[in-house]
Every structure is written in C-alpha cells, then in structure tokens.
Coordinates of N, CA, C and O in Angstrom, one line a residue:
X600 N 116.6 -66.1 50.2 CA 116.4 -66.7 51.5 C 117.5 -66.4 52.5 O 117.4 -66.2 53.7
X601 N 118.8 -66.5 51.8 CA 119.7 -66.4 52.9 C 119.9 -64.3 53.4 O 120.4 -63.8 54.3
X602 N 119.2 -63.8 52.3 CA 119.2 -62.5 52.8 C 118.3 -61.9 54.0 O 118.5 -60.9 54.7
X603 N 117.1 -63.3 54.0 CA 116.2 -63.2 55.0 C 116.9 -63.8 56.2 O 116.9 -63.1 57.2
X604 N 117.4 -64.8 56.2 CA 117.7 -65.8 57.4 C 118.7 -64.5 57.9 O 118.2 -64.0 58.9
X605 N 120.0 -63.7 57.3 CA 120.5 -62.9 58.4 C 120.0 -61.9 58.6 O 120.5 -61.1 59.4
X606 N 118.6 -61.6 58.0 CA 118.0 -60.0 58.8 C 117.4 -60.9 60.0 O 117.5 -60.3 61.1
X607 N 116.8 -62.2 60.0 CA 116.3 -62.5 60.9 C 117.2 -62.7 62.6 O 116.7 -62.6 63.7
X608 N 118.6 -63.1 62.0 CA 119.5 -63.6 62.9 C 120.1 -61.9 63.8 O 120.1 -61.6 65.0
X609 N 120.9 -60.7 62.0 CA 120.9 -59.4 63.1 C 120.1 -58.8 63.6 O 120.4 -58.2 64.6
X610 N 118.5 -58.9 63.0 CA 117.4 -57.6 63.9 C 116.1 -58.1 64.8 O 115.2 -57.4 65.4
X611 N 116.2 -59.7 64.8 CA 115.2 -60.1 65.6 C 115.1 -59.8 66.8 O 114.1 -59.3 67.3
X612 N 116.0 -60.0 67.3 CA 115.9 -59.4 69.1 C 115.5 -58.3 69.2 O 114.4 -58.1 69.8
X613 N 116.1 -57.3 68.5 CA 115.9 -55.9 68.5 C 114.5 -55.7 68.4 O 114.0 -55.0 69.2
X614 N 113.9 -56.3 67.4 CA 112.5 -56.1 67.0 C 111.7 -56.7 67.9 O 110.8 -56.0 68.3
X615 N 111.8 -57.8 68.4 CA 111.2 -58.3 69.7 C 110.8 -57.1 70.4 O 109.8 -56.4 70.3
X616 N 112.1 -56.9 71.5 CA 112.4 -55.6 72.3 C 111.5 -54.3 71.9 O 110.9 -53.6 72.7
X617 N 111.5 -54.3 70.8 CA 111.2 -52.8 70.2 C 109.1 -53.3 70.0 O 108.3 -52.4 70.3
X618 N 108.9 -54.5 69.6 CA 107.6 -54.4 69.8 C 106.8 -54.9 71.2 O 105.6 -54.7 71.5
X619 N 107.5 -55.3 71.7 CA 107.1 -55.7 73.2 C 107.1 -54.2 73.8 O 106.2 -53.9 74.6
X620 N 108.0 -53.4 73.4 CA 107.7 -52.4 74.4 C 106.4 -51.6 73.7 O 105.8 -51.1 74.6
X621 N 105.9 -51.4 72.7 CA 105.4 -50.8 71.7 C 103.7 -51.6 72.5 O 103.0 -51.0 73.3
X622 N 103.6 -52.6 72.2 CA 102.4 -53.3 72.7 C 102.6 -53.7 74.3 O 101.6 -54.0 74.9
X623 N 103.4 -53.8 74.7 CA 103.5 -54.4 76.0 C 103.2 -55.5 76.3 O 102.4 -55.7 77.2
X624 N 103.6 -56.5 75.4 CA 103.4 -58.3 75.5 C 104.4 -59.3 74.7 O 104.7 -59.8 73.6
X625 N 104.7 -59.3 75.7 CA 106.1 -60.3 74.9 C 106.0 -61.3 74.1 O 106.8 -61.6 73.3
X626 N 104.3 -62.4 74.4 CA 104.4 -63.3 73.6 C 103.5 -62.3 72.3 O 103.2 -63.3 71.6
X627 N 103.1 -61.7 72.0 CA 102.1 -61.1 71.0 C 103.4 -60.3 70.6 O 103.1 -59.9 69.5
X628 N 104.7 -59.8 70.9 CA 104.9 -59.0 70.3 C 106.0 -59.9 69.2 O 106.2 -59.5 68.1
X629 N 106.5 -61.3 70.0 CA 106.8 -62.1 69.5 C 105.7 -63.0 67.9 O 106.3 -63.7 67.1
X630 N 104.9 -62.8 67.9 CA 103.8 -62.7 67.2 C 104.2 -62.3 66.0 O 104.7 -62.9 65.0
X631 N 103.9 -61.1 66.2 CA 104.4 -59.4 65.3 C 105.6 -59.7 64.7 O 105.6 -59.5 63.5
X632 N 106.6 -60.2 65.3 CA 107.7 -60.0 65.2 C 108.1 -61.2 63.8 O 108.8 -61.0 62.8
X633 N 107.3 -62.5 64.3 CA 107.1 -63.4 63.3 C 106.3 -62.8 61.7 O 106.3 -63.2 60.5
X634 N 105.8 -61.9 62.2 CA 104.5 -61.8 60.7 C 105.5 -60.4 60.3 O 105.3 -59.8 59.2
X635 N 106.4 -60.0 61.1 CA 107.3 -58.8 60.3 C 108.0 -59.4 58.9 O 107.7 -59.1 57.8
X636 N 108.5 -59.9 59.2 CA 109.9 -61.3 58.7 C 109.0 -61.8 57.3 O 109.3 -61.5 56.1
X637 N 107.7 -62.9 57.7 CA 106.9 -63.1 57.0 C 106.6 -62.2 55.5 O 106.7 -62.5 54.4
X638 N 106.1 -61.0 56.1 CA 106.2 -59.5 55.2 C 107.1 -59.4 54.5 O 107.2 -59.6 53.3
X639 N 108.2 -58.9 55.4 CA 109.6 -58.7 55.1 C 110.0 -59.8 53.5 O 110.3 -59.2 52.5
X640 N 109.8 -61.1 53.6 CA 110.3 -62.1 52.7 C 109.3 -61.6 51.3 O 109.8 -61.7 50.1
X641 N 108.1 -61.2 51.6 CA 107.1 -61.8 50.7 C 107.0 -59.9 49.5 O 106.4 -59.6 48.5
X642 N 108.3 -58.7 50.6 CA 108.0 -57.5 49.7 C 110.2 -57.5 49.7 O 111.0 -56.5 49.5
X643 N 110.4 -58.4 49.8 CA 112.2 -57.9 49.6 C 112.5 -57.4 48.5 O 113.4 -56.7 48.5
X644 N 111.9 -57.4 47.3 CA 112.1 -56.8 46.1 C 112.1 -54.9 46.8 O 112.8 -54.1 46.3
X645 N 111.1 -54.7 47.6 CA 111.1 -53.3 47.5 C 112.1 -52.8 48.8 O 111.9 -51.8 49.5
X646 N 112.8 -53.2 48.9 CA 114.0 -53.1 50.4 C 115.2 -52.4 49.0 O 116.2 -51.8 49.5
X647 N 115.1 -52.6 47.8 CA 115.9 -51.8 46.9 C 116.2 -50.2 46.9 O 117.1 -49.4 46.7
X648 N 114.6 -50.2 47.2 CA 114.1 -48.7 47.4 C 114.8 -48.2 48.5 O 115.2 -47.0 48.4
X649 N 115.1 -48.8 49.8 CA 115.2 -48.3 51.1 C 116.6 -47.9 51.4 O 117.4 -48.6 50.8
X650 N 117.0 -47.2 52.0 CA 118.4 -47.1 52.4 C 119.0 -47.9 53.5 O 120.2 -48.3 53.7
X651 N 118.1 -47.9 54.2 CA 118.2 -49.0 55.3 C 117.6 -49.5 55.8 O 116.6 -49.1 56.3
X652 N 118.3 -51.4 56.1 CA 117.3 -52.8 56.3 C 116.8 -52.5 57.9 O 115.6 -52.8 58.3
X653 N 117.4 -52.0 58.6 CA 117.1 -51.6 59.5 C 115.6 -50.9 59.6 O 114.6 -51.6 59.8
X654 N 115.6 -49.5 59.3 CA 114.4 -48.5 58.9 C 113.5 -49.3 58.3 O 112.4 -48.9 58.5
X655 N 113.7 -50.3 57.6 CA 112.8 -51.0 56.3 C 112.2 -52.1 57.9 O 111.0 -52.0 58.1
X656 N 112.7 -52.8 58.6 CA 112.0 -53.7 59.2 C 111.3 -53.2 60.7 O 110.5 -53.7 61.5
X657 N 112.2 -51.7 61.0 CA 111.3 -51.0 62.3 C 109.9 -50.8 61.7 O 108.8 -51.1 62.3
X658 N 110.0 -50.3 60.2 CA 108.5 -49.6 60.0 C 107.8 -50.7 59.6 O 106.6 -50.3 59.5
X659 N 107.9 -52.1 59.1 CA 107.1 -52.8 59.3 C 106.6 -53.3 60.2 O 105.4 -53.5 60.2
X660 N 107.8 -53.8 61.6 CA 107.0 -54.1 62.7 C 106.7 -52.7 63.1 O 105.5 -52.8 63.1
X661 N 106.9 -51.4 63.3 CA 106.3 -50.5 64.1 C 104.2 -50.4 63.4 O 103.3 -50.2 64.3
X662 N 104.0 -50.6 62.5 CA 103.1 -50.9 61.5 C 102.1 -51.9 61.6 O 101.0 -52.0 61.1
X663 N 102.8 -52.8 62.3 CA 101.9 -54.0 62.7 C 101.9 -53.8 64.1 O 101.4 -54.8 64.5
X664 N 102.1 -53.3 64.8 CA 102.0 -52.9 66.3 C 101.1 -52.1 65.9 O 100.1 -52.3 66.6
X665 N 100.8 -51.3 65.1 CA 99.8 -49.8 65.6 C 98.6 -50.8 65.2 O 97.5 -50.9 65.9
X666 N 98.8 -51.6 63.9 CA 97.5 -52.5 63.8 C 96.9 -53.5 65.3 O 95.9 -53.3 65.9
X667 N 97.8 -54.5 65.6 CA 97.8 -55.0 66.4 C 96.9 -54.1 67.7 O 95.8 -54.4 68.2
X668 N 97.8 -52.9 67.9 CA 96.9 -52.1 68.7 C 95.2 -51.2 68.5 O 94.3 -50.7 69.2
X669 N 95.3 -51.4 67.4 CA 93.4 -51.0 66.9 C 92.6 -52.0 67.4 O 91.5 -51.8 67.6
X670 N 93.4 -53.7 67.7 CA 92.3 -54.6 67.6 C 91.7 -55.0 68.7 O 92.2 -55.2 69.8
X671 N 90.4 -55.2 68.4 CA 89.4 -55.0 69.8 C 90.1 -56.0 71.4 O 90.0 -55.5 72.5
X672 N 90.7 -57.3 71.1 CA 91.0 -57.6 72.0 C 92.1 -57.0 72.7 O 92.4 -57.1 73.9
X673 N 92.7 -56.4 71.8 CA 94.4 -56.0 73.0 C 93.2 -54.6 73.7 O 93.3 -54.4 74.9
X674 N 92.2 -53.7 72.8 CA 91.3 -52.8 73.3 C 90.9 -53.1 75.1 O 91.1 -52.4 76.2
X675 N 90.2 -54.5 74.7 CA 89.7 -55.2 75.8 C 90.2 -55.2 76.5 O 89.4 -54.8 77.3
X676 N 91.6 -55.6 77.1 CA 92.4 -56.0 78.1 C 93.0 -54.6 78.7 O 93.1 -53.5 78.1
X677 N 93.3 -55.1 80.3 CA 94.0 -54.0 81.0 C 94.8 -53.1 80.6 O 95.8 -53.5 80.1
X678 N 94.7 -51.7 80.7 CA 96.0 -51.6 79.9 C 97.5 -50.9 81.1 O 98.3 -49.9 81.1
X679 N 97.3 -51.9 82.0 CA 98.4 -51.5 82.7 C 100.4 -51.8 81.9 O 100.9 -52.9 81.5
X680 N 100.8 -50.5 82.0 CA 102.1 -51.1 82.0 C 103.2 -52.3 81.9 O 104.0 -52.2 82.9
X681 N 103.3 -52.9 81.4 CA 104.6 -54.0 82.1 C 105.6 -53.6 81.6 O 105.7 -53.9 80.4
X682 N 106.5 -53.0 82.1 CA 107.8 -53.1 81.9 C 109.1 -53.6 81.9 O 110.2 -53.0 82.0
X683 N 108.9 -54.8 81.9 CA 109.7 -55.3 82.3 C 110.5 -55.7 80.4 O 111.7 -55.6 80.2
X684 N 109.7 -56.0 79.6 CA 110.7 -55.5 78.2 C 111.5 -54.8 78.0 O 112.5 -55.0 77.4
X685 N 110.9 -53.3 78.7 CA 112.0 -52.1 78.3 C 113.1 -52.1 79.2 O 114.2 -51.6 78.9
X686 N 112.7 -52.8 80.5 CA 114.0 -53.0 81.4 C 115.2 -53.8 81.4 O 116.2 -53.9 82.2
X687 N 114.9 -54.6 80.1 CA 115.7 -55.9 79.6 C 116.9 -54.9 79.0 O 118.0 -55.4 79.1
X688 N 116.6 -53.4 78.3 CA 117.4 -52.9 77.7 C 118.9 -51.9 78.9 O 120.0 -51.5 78.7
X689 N 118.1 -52.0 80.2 CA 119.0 -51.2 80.9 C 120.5 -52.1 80.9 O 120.5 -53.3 81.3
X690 N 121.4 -51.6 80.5 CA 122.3 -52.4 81.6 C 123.3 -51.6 82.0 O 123.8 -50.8 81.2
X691 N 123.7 -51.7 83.1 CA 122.9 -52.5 84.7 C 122.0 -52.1 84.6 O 121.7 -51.2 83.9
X692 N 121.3 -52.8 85.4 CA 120.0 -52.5 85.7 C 119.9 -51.9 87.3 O 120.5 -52.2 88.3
X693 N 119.1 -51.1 87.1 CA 119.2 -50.2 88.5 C 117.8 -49.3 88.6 O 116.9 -49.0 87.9
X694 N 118.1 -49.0 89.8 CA 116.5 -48.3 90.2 C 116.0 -47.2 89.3 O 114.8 -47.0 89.1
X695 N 117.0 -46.4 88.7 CA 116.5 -44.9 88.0 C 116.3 -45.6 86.8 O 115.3 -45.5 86.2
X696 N 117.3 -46.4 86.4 CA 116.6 -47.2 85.1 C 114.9 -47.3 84.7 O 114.0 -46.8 84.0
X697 N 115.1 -48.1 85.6 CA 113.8 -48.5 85.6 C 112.6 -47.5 85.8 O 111.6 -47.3 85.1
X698 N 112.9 -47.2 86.8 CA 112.5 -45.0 86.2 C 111.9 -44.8 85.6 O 110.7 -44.9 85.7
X699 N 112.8 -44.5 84.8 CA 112.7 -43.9 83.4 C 112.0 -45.1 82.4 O 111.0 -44.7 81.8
X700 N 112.3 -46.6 82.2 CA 111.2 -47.1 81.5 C 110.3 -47.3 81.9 O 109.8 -48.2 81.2
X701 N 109.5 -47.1 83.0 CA 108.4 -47.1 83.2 C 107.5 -45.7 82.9 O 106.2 -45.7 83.0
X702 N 107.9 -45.1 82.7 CA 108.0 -43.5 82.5 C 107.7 -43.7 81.1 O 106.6 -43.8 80.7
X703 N 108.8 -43.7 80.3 CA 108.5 -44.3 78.8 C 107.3 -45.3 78.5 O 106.8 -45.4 77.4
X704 N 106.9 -45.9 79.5 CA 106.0 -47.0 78.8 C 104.7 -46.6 78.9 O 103.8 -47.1 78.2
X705 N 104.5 -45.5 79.9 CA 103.0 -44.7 80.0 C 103.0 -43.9 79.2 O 102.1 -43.1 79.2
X706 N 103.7 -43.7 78.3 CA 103.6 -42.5 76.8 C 102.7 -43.1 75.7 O 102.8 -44.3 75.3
X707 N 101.8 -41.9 75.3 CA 101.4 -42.4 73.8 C 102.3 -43.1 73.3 O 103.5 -43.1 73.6
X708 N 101.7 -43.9 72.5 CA 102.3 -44.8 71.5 C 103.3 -44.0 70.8 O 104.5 -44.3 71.1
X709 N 102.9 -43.2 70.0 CA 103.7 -42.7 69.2 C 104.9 -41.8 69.4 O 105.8 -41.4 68.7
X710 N 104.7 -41.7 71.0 CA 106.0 -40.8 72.1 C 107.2 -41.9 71.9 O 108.4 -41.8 71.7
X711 N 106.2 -43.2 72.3 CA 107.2 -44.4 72.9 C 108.1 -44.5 71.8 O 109.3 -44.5 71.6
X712 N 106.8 -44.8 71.0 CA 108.2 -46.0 69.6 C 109.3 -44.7 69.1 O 110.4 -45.0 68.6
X713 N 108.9 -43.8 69.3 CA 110.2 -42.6 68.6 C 111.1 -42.6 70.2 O 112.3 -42.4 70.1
X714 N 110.7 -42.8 71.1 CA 112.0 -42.8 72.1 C 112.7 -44.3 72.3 O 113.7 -44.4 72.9
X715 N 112.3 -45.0 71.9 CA 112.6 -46.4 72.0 C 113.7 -46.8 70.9 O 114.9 -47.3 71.0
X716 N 112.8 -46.2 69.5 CA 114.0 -46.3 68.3 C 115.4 -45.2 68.6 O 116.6 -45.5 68.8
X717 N 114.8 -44.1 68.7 CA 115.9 -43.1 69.1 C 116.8 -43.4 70.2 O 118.0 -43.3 69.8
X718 N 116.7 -43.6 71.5 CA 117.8 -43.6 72.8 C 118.0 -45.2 72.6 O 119.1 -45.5 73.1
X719 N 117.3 -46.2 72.1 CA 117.7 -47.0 72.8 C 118.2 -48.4 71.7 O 118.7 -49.5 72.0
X720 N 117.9 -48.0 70.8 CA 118.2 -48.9 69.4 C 119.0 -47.6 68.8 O 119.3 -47.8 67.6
X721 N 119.2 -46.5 69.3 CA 120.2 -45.1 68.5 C 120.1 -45.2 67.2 O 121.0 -45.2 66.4
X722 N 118.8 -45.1 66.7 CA 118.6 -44.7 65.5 C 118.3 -43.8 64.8 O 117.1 -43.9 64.7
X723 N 118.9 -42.5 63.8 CA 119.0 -41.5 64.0 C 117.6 -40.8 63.4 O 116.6 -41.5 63.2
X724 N 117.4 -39.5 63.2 CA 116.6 -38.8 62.9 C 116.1 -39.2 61.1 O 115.0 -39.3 60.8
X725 N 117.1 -39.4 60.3 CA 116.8 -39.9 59.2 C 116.0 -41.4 59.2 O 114.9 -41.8 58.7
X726 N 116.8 -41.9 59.7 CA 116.1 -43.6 60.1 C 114.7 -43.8 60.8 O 113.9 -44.7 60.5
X727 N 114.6 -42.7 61.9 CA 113.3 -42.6 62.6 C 112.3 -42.0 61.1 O 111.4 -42.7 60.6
X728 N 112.4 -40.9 60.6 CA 111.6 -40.9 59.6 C 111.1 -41.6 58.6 O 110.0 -41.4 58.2
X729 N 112.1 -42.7 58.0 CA 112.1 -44.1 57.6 C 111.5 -44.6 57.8 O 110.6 -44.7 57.0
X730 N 111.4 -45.2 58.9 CA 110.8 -46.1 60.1 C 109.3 -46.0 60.1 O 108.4 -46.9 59.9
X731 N 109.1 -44.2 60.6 CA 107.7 -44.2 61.3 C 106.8 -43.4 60.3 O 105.7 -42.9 60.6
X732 N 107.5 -43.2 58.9 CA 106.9 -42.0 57.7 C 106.6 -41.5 58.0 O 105.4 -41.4 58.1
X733 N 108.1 -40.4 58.8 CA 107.5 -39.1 59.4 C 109.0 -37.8 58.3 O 109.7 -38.5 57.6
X734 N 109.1 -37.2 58.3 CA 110.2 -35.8 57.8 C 110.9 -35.6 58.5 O 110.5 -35.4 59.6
X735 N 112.2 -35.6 58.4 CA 112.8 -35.7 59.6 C 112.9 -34.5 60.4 O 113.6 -34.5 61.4
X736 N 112.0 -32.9 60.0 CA 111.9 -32.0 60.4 C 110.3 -32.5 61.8 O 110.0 -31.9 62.8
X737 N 109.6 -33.7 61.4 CA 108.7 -34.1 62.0 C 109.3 -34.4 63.0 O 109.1 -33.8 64.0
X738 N 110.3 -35.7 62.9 CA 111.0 -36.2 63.9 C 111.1 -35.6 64.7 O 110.1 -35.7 65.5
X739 N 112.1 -34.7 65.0 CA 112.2 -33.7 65.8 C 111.5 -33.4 66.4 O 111.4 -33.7 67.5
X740 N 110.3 -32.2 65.7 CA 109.2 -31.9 66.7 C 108.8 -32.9 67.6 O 108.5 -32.7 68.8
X741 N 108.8 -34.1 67.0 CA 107.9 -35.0 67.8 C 108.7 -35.5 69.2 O 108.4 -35.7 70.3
X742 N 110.2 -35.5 68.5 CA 111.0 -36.0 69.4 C 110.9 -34.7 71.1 O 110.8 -35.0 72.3
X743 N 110.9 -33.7 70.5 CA 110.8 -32.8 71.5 C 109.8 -33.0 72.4 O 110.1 -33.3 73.5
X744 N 108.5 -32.8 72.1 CA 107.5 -33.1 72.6 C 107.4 -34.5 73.5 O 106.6 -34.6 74.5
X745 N 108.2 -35.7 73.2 CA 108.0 -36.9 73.6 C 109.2 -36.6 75.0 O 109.3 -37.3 76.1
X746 N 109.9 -35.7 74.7 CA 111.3 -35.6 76.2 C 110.4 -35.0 76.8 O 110.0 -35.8 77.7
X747 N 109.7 -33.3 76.7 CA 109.2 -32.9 77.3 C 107.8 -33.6 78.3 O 107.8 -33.7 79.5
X748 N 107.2 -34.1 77.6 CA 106.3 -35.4 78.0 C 107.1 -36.5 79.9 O 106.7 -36.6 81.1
X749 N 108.2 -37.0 79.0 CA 108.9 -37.9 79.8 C 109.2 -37.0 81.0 O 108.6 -37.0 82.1
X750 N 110.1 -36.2 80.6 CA 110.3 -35.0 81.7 C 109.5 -34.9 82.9 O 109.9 -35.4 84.0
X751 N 108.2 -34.2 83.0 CA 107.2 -34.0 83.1 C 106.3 -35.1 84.0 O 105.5 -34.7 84.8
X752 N 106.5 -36.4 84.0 CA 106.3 -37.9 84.4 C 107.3 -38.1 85.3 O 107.1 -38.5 86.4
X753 N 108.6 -37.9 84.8 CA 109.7 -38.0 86.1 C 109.5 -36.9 87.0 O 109.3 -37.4 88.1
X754 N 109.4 -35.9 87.0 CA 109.3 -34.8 87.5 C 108.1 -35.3 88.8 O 108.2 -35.3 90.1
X755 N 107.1 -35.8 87.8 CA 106.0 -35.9 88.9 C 106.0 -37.4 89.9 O 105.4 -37.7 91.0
X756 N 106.7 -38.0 89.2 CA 107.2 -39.1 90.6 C 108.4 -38.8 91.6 O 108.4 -39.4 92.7
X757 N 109.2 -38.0 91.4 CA 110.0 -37.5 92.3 C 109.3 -36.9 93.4 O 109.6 -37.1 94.6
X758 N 108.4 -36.1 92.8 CA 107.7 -35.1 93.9 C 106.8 -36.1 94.4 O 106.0 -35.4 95.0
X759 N 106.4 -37.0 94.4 CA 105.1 -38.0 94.8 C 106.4 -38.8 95.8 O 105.8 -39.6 96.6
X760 N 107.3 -38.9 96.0 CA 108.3 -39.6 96.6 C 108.7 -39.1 97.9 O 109.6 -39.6 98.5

C-alpha cells in the first residue's frame, strides 16, 4: 500500500494533466485517473515486469482513455476542444503557448497522447513505447507524422491571421 500511496502522490497530477488533455474533461479525466490507481493496486505484482512505474501507469491511464473514448456518451457530446488542461502545462503562459495547445488538442488521439507524453511530460522514445505498446522504431514514425500534422495546423492559423 505504501508503494501505491507514493505512485499516487509522484504521478497523479501528471496523469490528471495527461488524461484531461487525452479526453478533454477534467472532471472524467479525474475519473480515469482514480480507476488508473485502482488497477494500478489490484495488477502491482506485474509492475516487476516493467522497467518503468512511470511507462507502467501512462499506459494504463492512456488505455482507459482510448476506452473511455469508444463510449457512446463522450461519442454523444460536442466534441469541441478545451484547452485549457494542456494550457495548465505552459509556463508562462502566453499567447503562442497556447498556440500550440490548441493545435495539439485538434490532433488524433493517438498524435496527441504521443506529443503530450513526449514534449511535455519528456518521456523518451523507449517509455513512449512502454506506455502506448508501440516499438520504438514505431514511436518515431508516429512521432514524425504527429510534428508534421502540428506543423501543418500552425502553419494554417498563421495564414488565417
């Protein structure tokens, strides 16, 4: 228990942050974030396997986000933006910031949570594969594809300016 109480104390914010921007709802990601932990306690025997507690509790909550996101009600609902999670991470906070996470928050899913883990929780190419059971020759590609994307989105609000 006390192994659980400090993953909950070092990585909960983090994981918050990281599923709020993932679903875009703070109190649902808060949610998630409780049923991570919950998991987390009930498979700790297999955190042996893992190299890192970190990697081990992104890909649970990243995991329950993608579920979360199949289910008909979040379906239902608008699916505008809020950004204002991912902007919790700027600091300062400032106009291009904010930019750029709003930019980030109109990306596939799967663009997001690999730029989110990667720039903004700096978690490396090995960890991202961890995390999202991808190779970390995946990573990469994917990671490329998710800049070019971003790029592409800034690019086109500039010129709309």
């Amino acid at each position: 228990m006390d192994q659980l109480e400090r993953m909950m104390q070092q990585y909960g914010d983090m994981l918050v942050r990281l599923c709020a921007a993932l679903i875009k709802d703070q109190h649902l990601a808060q949610d998630v974030v409780q049923e991570t932990f919950v998991r987390a306690w009930r498979h700790m025997d297999s955190l042996r396997d893992q190299q890192s507690e970190k990697a081990w509790l992104c890909r649970i909550a990243v995991n329950l986000c993608r579920d979360q996101q199949r289910t008909r009600w979040l379906r239902m609902v608008e699916k505008r933006a809020d950004v204002e999670p991912l902007a919790q991470w700027c600091t300062p906070p400032d106009e291009q910031s904010a930019g750029v996470m709003e930019a980030i928050a109109q990306l596939k899913p799967r663009y997001r949570e690999l730029l989110v883990l990667h720039y903004l929780e700096d978690m490396s190419a090995e960890e991202l594969g961890q995390s999202l059971g991808l190779s970390a020759s995946a990573v990469y590609r994917r990671l490329k594809k998710a800049k070019a994307q971003l790029k592409e989105l800034l690019e086109g609000w500039e010129s709309n300016e």
